[in-house]
Amino acid sequence: MSYNVSIKDYNENNFTLVDIRTQAEINEFYVKNSKLLALDFSNLDLAYIKDKLLSFKEDNKEILLMCRSGGRSEYLTQILLSDGVNVKNLEGGILAFLQEKPALICK
């Protein structure tokens, strides 16, 4: 089973979208109704990340991680999956939203 989700398959009724970009990136723009978890990838605290993701969990929704282009979120998804945390990665990140679903972008 793949842990990657295409932007075409994104539906906020099925996923809790968690934006893991830096605070500076989030300040530029973000996706409507996303949860914001600004991360510094030079020092990842997995216990903190897991606690935050648990607090974001909604019934019957999968956690979907998103960064700028999908690289950082895929990296973190792989780490969390290997640690037993059920998460998925949004392919293409917020750049995919800008291209495919710009109406969901807030500034």
JSON list of C-alpha atoms in Angstrom, two decimals:
[
{"chain": "A", "resi": 1, "resn": "MET", "atom": "CA", "xyz": [0.00, 0.00, 0.00]},
{"chain": "A", "resi": 2, "resn": "SER", "atom": "CA", "xyz": [1.40, 3.37, -0.99]},
{"chain": "A", "resi": 3, "resn": "TYR", "atom": "CA", "xyz": [1.90, 6.13, 1.52]},
{"chain": "A", "resi": 4, "resn": "ASN", "atom": "CA", "xyz": [1.77, 8.84, -1.19]},
{"chain": "A", "resi": 5, "resn": "VAL", "atom": "CA", "xyz": [-1.44, 10.68, -2.03]},
{"chain": "A", "resi": 6, "resn": "SER", "atom": "CA", "xyz": [-1.92, 12.63, -5.26]},
{"chain": "A", "resi": 7, "resn": "ILE", "atom": "CA", "xyz": [-3.42, 16.13, -5.14]},
{"chain": "A", "resi": 8, "resn": "LYS", "atom": "CA", "xyz": [-6.20, 14.78, -7.37]},
{"chain": "A", "resi": 9, "resn": "ASP", "atom": "CA", "xyz": [-7.12, 12.35, -4.56]},
{"chain": "A", "resi": 10, "resn": "TYR", "atom": "CA", "xyz": [-7.10, 15.01, -1.83]},
{"chain": "A", "resi": 11, "resn": "ASN", "atom": "CA", "xyz": [-10.44, 15.60, -0.17]},
{"chain": "A", "resi": 12, "resn": "GLU", "atom": "CA", "xyz": [-10.58, 17.33, 3.21]},
{"chain": "A", "resi": 13, "resn": "ASN", "atom": "CA", "xyz": [-13.39, 14.98, 4.25]},
{"chain": "A", "resi": 14, "resn": "ASN", "atom": "CA", "xyz": [-10.94, 12.06, 4.07]},
{"chain": "A", "resi": 15, "resn": "PHE", "atom": "CA", "xyz": [-7.71, 13.67, 5.31]},
{"chain": "A", "resi": 16, "resn": "THR", "atom": "CA", "xyz": [-6.44, 15.93, 8.06]},
{"chain": "A", "resi": 17, "resn": "LEU", "atom": "CA", "xyz": [-3.83, 17.99, 6.19]},
{"chain": "A", "resi": 18, "resn": "VAL", "atom": "CA", "xyz": [-0.80, 18.90, 8.30]},
{"chain": "A", "resi": 19, "resn": "ASP", "atom": "CA", "xyz": [1.54, 21.57, 6.90]},
{"chain": "A", "resi": 20, "resn": "ILE", "atom": "CA", "xyz": [5.10, 20.89, 8.12]},
{"chain": "A", "resi": 21, "resn": "ARG", "atom": "CA", "xyz": [6.84, 23.76, 6.30]},
{"chain": "A", "resi": 22, "resn": "THR", "atom": "CA", "xyz": [8.87, 26.35, 8.21]},
{"chain": "A", "resi": 23, "resn": "GLN", "atom": "CA", "xyz": [7.07, 29.24, 9.87]},
{"chain": "A", "resi": 24, "resn": "ALA", "atom": "CA", "xyz": [8.44, 31.65, 7.23]},
{"chain": "A", "resi": 25, "resn": "GLU", "atom": "CA", "xyz": [6.98, 29.47, 4.46]},
{"chain": "A", "resi": 26, "resn": "ILE", "atom": "CA", "xyz": [3.63, 29.20, 6.24]},
{"chain": "A", "resi": 27, "resn": "ASN", "atom": "CA", "xyz": [3.55, 32.99, 6.67]},
{"chain": "A", "resi": 28, "resn": "GLU", "atom": "CA", "xyz": [3.62, 33.38, 2.85]},
{"chain": "A", "resi": 29, "resn": "PHE", "atom": "CA", "xyz": [0.52, 31.25, 2.24]},
{"chain": "A", "resi": 30, "resn": "TYR", "atom": "CA", "xyz": [-1.18, 28.09, 3.46]},
{"chain": "A", "resi": 31, "resn": "VAL", "atom": "CA", "xyz": [-3.99, 25.69, 2.58]},
{"chain": "A", "resi": 32, "resn": "LYS", "atom": "CA", "xyz": [-7.45, 26.46, 3.97]},
{"chain": "A", "resi": 33, "resn": "ASN", "atom": "CA", "xyz": [-8.35, 24.27, 6.97]},
{"chain": "A", "resi": 34, "resn": "SER", "atom": "CA", "xyz": [-4.87, 22.76, 7.22]},
{"chain": "A", "resi": 35, "resn": "LYS", "atom": "CA", "xyz": [-3.23, 22.17, 10.58]},
{"chain": "A", "resi": 36, "resn": "LEU", "atom": "CA", "xyz": [0.03, 24.05, 10.96]},
{"chain": "A", "resi": 37, "resn": "LEU", "atom": "CA", "xyz": [3.09, 22.31, 12.45]},
{"chain": "A", "resi": 38, "resn": "ALA", "atom": "CA", "xyz": [6.11, 24.43, 11.56]},
{"chain": "A", "resi": 39, "resn": "LEU", "atom": "CA", "xyz": [9.20, 22.21, 11.71]},
{"chain": "A", "resi": 40, "resn": "ASP", "atom": "CA", "xyz": [12.92, 22.84, 11.67]},
{"chain": "A", "resi": 41, "resn": "PHE", "atom": "CA", "xyz": [14.41, 19.85, 9.92]},
{"chain": "A", "resi": 42, "resn": "SER", "atom": "CA", "xyz": [17.84, 20.48, 11.41]},
{"chain": "A", "resi": 43, "resn": "ASN", "atom": "CA", "xyz": [16.51, 19.23, 14.76]},
{"chain": "A", "resi": 44, "resn": "LEU", "atom": "CA", "xyz": [13.47, 16.94, 14.56]},
{"chain": "A", "resi": 45, "resn": "ASP", "atom": "CA", "xyz": [11.87, 15.99, 17.87]},
{"chain": "A", "resi": 46, "resn": "LEU", "atom": "CA", "xyz": [9.88, 12.85, 17.00]},
{"chain": "A", "resi": 47, "resn": "ALA", "atom": "CA", "xyz": [8.14, 12.64, 20.38]},
{"chain": "A", "resi": 48, "resn": "TYR", "atom": "CA", "xyz": [6.86, 16.22, 19.97]},
{"chain": "A", "resi": 49, "resn": "ILE", "atom": "CA", "xyz": [5.81, 15.57, 16.36]},
{"chain": "A", "resi": 50, "resn": "LYS", "atom": "CA", "xyz": [3.93, 12.40, 17.30]},
{"chain": "A", "resi": 51, "resn": "ASP", "atom": "CA", "xyz": [2.13, 14.20, 20.16]},
{"chain": "A", "resi": 52, "resn": "LYS", "atom": "CA", "xyz": [1.10, 17.06, 17.85]},
{"chain": "A", "resi": 53, "resn": "LEU", "atom": "CA", "xyz": [-0.12, 14.67, 15.14]},
{"chain": "A", "resi": 54, "resn": "LEU", "atom": "CA", "xyz": [-2.18, 12.80, 17.75]},
{"chain": "A", "resi": 55, "resn": "SER", "atom": "CA", "xyz": [-3.77, 16.09, 18.82]},
{"chain": "A", "resi": 56, "resn": "PHE", "atom": "CA", "xyz": [-4.69, 16.80, 15.17]},
{"chain": "A", "resi": 57, "resn": "LYS", "atom": "CA", "xyz": [-6.24, 13.36, 14.59]},
{"chain": "A", "resi": 58, "resn": "GLU", "atom": "CA", "xyz": [-9.90, 13.45, 13.62]},
{"chain": "A", "resi": 59, "resn": "ASP", "atom": "CA", "xyz": [-12.28, 10.47, 13.49]},
{"chain": "A", "resi": 60, "resn": "ASN", "atom": "CA", "xyz": [-12.24, 8.55, 10.21]},
{"chain": "A", "resi": 61, "resn": "LYS", "atom": "CA", "xyz": [-9.57, 10.83, 8.69]},
{"chain": "A", "resi": 62, "resn": "GLU", "atom": "CA", "xyz": [-6.02, 9.94, 7.78]},
{"chain": "A", "resi": 63, "resn": "ILE", "atom": "CA", "xyz": [-3.15, 12.29, 8.62]},
{"chain": "A", "resi": 64, "resn": "LEU", "atom": "CA", "xyz": [-1.66, 13.72, 5.42]},
{"chain": "A", "resi": 65, "resn": "LEU", "atom": "CA", "xyz": [1.69, 15.54, 5.68]},
{"chain": "A", "resi": 66, "resn": "MET", "atom": "CA", "xyz": [2.53, 18.38, 3.31]},
{"chain": "A", "resi": 67, "resn": "CYS", "atom": "CA", "xyz": [5.61, 20.56, 2.74]},
{"chain": "A", "resi": 68, "resn": "ARG", "atom": "CA", "xyz": [6.60, 22.82, -0.16]},
{"chain": "A", "resi": 69, "resn": "SER", "atom": "CA", "xyz": [7.21, 20.22, -2.87]},
{"chain": "A", "resi": 70, "resn": "GLY", "atom": "CA", "xyz": [6.79, 16.86, -1.13]},
{"chain": "A", "resi": 71, "resn": "GLY", "atom": "CA", "xyz": [10.40, 15.98, -0.24]},
{"chain": "A", "resi": 72, "resn": "ARG", "atom": "CA", "xyz": [10.48, 16.86, 3.46]},
{"chain": "A", "resi": 73, "resn": "SER", "atom": "CA", "xyz": [7.01, 15.45, 4.07]},
{"chain": "A", "resi": 74, "resn": "GLU", "atom": "CA", "xyz": [7.94, 12.19, 2.32]},
{"chain": "A", "resi": 75, "resn": "TYR", "atom": "CA", "xyz": [11.09, 11.94, 4.43]},
{"chain": "A", "resi": 76, "resn": "LEU", "atom": "CA", "xyz": [9.13, 12.51, 7.65]},
{"chain": "A", "resi": 77, "resn": "THR", "atom": "CA", "xyz": [6.37, 10.13, 6.52]},
{"chain": "A", "resi": 78, "resn": "GLN", "atom": "CA", "xyz": [8.93, 7.35, 6.07]},
{"chain": "A", "resi": 79, "resn": "ILE", "atom": "CA", "xyz": [10.42, 8.00, 9.52]},
{"chain": "A", "resi": 80, "resn": "LEU", "atom": "CA", "xyz": [7.01, 8.05, 11.20]},
{"chain": "A", "resi": 81, "resn": "LEU", "atom": "CA", "xyz": [5.80, 4.93, 9.38]},
{"chain": "A", "resi": 82, "resn": "SER", "atom": "CA", "xyz": [8.91, 3.05, 10.50]},
{"chain": "A", "resi": 83, "resn": "ASP", "atom": "CA", "xyz": [8.05, 4.13, 14.05]},
{"chain": "A", "resi": 84, "resn": "GLY", "atom": "CA", "xyz": [4.47, 2.81, 13.75]},
{"chain": "A", "resi": 85, "resn": "VAL", "atom": "CA", "xyz": [2.68, 6.11, 13.12]},
{"chain": "A", "resi": 86, "resn": "ASN", "atom": "CA", "xyz": [0.03, 5.89, 10.40]},
{"chain": "A", "resi": 87, "resn": "VAL", "atom": "CA", "xyz": [0.55, 8.92, 8.11]},
{"chain": "A", "resi": 88, "resn": "LYS", "atom": "CA", "xyz": [0.60, 9.66, 4.40]},
{"chain": "A", "resi": 89, "resn": "ASN", "atom": "CA", "xyz": [2.49, 12.13, 2.20]},
{"chain": "A", "resi": 90, "resn": "LEU", "atom": "CA", "xyz": [0.96, 14.62, -0.24]},
{"chain": "A", "resi": 91, "resn": "GLU", "atom": "CA", "xyz": [2.88, 14.32, -3.52]},
{"chain": "A", "resi": 92, "resn": "GLY", "atom": "CA", "xyz": [3.97, 17.71, -4.83]},
{"chain": "A", "resi": 93, "resn": "GLY", "atom": "CA", "xyz": [3.27, 19.54, -1.57]},
{"chain": "A", "resi": 94, "resn": "ILE", "atom": "CA", "xyz": [1.70, 22.98, -1.50]},
{"chain": "A", "resi": 95, "resn": "LEU", "atom": "CA", "xyz": [3.01, 23.60, -5.01]},
{"chain": "A", "resi": 96, "resn": "ALA", "atom": "CA", "xyz": [0.50, 20.97, -6.18]},
{"chain": "A", "resi": 97, "resn": "PHE", "atom": "CA", "xyz": [-2.29, 22.94, -4.46]},
{"chain": "A", "resi": 98, "resn": "LEU", "atom": "CA", "xyz": [-1.13, 26.13, -6.18]},
{"chain": "A", "resi": 99, "resn": "GLN", "atom": "CA", "xyz": [-1.33, 24.38, -9.54]},
{"chain": "A", "resi": 100, "resn": "GLU", "atom": "CA", "xyz": [-4.40, 22.15, -9.13]},
{"chain": "A", "resi": 101, "resn": "LYS", "atom": "CA", "xyz": [-6.54, 23.67, -6.35]},
{"chain": "A", "resi": 102, "resn": "PRO", "atom": "CA", "xyz": [-5.59, 27.35, -5.99]},
{"chain": "A", "resi": 103, "resn": "ALA", "atom": "CA", "xyz": [-8.99, 28.25, -4.50]},
{"chain": "A", "resi": 104, "resn": "LEU", "atom": "CA", "xyz": [-7.91, 26.47, -1.30]},
{"chain": "A", "resi": 105, "resn": "ILE", "atom": "CA", "xyz": [-4.84, 28.71, -0.81]},
{"chain": "A", "resi": 106, "resn": "CYS", "atom": "CA", "xyz": [-4.99, 31.47, 1.82]},
{"chain": "A", "resi": 107, "resn": "LYS", "atom": "CA", "xyz": [-2.53, 34.34, 2.21]}
]
